[in-house]
Short mmCIF file of C-alpha atoms in Angstrom, two decimals:
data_model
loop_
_atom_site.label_atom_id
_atom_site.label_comp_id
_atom_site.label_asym_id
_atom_site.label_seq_id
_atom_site.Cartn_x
_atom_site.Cartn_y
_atom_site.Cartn_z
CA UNK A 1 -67.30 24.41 31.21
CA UNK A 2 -66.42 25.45 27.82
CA UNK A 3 -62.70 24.62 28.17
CA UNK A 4 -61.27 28.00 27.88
CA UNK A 5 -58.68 28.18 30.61
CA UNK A 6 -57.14 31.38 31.12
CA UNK A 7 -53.50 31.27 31.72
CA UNK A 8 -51.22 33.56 33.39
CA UNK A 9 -48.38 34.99 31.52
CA UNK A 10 -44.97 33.39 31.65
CA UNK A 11 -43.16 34.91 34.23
CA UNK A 12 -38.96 35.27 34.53
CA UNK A 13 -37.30 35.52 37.63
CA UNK A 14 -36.66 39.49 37.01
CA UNK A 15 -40.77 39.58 36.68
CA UNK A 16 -41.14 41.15 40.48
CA UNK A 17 -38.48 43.97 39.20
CA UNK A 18 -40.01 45.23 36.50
CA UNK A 19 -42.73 47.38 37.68
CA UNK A 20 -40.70 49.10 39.94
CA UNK A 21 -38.01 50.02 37.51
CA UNK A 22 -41.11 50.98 35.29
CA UNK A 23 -41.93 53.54 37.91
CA UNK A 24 -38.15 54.76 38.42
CA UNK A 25 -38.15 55.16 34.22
CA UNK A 26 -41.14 56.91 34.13
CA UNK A 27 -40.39 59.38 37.22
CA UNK A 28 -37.21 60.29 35.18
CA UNK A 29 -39.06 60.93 32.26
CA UNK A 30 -41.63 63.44 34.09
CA UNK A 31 -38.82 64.75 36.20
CA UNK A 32 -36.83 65.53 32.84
CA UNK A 33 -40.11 67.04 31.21
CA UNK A 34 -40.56 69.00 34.18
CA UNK A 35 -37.23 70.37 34.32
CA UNK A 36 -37.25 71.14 30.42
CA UNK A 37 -40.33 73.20 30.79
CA UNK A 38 -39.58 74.65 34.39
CA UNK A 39 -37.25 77.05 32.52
CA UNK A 40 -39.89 78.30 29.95
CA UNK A 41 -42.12 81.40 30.45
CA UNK A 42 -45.81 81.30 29.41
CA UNK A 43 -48.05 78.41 29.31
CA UNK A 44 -46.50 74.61 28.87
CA UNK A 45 -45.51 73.35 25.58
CA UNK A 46 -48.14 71.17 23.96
CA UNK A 47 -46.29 67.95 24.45
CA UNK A 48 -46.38 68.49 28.46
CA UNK A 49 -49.93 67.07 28.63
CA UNK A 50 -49.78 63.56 27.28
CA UNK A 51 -46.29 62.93 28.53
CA UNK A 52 -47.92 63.81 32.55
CA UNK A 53 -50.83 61.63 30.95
CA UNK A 54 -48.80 58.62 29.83
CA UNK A 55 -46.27 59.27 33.54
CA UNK A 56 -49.49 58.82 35.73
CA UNK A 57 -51.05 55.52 34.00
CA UNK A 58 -47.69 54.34 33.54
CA UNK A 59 -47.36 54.74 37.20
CA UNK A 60 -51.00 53.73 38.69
CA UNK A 61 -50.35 50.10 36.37
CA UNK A 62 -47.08 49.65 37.84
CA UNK A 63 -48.47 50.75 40.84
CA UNK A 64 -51.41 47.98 40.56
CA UNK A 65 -48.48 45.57 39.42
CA UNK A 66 -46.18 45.24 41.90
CA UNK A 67 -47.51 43.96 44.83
CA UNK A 68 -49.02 41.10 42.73
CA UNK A 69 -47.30 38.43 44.44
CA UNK A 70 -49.35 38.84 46.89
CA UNK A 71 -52.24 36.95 45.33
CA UNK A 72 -50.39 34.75 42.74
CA UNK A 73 -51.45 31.18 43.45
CA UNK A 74 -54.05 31.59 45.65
CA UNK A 75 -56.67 33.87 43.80
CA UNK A 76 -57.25 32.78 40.52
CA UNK A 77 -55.73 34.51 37.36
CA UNK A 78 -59.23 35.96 36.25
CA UNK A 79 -59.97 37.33 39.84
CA UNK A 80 -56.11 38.88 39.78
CA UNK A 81 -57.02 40.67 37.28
CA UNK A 82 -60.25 41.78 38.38
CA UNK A 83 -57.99 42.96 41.41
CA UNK A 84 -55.88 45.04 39.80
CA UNK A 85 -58.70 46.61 37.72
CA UNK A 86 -60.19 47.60 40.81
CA UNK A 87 -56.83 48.85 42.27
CA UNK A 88 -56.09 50.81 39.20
CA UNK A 89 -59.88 52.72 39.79
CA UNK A 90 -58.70 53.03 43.66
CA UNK A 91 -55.73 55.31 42.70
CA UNK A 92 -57.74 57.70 41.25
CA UNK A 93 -58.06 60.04 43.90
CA UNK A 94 -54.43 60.27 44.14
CA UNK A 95 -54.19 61.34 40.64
CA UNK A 96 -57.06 63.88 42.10
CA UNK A 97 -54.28 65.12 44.89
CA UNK A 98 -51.81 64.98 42.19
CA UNK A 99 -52.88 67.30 39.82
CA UNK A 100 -55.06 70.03 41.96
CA UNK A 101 -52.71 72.07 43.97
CA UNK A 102 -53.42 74.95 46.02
CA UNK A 103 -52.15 78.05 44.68
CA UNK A 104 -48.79 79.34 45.07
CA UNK A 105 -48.21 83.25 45.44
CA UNK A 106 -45.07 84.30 43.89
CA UNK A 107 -42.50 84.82 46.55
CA UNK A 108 -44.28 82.69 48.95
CA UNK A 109 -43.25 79.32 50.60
CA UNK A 110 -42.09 76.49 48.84
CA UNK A 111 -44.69 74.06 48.17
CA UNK A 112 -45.13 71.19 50.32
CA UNK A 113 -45.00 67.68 48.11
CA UNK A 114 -47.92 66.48 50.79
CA UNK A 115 -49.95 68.58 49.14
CA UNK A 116 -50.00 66.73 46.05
CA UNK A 117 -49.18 63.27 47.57
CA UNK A 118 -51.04 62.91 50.87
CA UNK A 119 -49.75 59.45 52.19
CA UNK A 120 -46.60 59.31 51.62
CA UNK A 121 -45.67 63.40 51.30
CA UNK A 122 -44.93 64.28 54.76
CA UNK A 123 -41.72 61.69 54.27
CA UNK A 124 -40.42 63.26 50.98
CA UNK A 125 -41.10 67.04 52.37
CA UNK A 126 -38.58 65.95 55.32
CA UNK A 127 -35.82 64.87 52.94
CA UNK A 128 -36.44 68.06 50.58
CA UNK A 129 -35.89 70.19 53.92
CA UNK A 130 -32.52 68.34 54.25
CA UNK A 131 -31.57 68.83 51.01
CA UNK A 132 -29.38 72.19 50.43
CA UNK A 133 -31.44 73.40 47.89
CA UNK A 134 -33.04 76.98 47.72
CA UNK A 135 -36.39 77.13 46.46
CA UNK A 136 -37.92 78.02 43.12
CA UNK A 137 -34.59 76.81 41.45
CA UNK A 138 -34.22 74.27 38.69
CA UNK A 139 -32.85 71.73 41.14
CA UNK A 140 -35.53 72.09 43.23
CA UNK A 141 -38.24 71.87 40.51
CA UNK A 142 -36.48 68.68 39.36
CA UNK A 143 -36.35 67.15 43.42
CA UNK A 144 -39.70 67.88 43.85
CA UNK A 145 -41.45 66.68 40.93
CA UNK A 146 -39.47 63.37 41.23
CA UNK A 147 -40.42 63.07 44.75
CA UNK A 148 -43.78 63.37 43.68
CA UNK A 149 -44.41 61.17 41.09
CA UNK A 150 -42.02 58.90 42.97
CA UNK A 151 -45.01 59.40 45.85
CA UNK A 152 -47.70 59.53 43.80
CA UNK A 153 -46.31 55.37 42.95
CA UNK A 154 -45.93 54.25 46.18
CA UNK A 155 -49.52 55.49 47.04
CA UNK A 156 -50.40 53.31 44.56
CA UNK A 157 -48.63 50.17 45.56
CA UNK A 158 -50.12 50.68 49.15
CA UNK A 159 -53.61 50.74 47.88
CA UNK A 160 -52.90 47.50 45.44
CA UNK A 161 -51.14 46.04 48.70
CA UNK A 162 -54.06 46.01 51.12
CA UNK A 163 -56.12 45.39 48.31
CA UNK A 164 -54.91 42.28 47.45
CA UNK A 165 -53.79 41.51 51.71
CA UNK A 166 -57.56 41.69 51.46
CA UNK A 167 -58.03 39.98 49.08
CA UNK A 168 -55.95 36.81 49.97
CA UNK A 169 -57.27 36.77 53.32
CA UNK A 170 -60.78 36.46 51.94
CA UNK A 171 -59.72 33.52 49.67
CA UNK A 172 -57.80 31.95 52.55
CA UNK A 173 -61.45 32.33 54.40
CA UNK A 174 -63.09 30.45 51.31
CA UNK A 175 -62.58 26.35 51.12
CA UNK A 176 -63.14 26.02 47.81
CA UNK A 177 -64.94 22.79 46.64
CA UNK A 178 -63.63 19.92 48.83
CA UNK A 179 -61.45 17.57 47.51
CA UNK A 180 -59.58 19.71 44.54
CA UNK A 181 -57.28 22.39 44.25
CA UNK A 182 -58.45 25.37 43.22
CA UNK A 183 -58.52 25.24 39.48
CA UNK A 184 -58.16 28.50 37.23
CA UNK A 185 -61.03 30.08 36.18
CA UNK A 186 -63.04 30.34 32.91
#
């Protein structure tokens, strides 16, 4: 052992909060962007690409974050965050669904948000039925990319969750070495 110990951050008791209200911030943010350029003929204004960029890690981290609990004290901190590395790479065919839509003919149906959020889409497209909203307006645009990037998140915390259910169930499987706790790891 070379007596490097790697510690976990301090953590508050608003610490479990934080990466969802990350994710509420940042579907704002795209939802405003969205709504900003909805209104704007002609291709999107340069500054639409790394804002979406900077939304969707924003979301996959908080994504990756937030069930975390799961794991705390029973995986060491290394392997946590070996987990959430590997959760982070699992979202990425979400941000696949995300961004490649089928095409839309002008005066056609609305678009379904399952299209661009398979899990959790069929849930969001019920409420945006409810809603009294006609579509192809602003307020629609708005609804609909918040639901979305709302979704997109919460695909992400599912695939962190059984992840790291996983995850804990293999370590509960593992005895460590008999006699000690299990210490952190180098």
């Amino acid at each position: 052992m070379s007596g490097n110990i790697i510690h976990p951050l301090p953590r508050s008791r608003f610490s479990p909060a934080l990466p969802p209200l990350v994710a509420a911030v940042t579907a704002v943010i795209w939802a405003g962007t969205a709504r900003i350029v909805s209104g704007t003929p002609g291709p999107a204004p340069p500054f639409v690409l790394p804002v979406f960029i900077l939304v969707i890690v924003a979301l996959v981290v908080a994504g990756a974050v937030t069930p975390l609990p799961l794991i705390e004290g029973v995986v060491p901190v290394k392997r946590q965050r070996q987990a959430m590395l590997v959760a982070i790479a699992a979202s990425v065919p979400f941000v696949g669904a995300l961004v490649i839509n089928p095409e839309r003919w002008p005066g056609g149906p609305a678009p379904l948000i399952a299209e661009s959020v398979p899990i959790f889409g069929w849930f969001f497209d019920g409420i945006m039925s409810v809603l009294p909203l006609a579509a192809d307006t602003p307020t629609y645009k708005l609804f609909f990319s918040a639901f979305a990037v709302f979704g997109f998140y919460l695909e992400c915390v599912l695939v962190a969750a059984i992840l790291y259910v996983v995850l804990r169930v293999l370590a509960a499987l593992d005895p460590g070495p008999r006699g000690e706790s299990r210490p952190e790891e180098e």
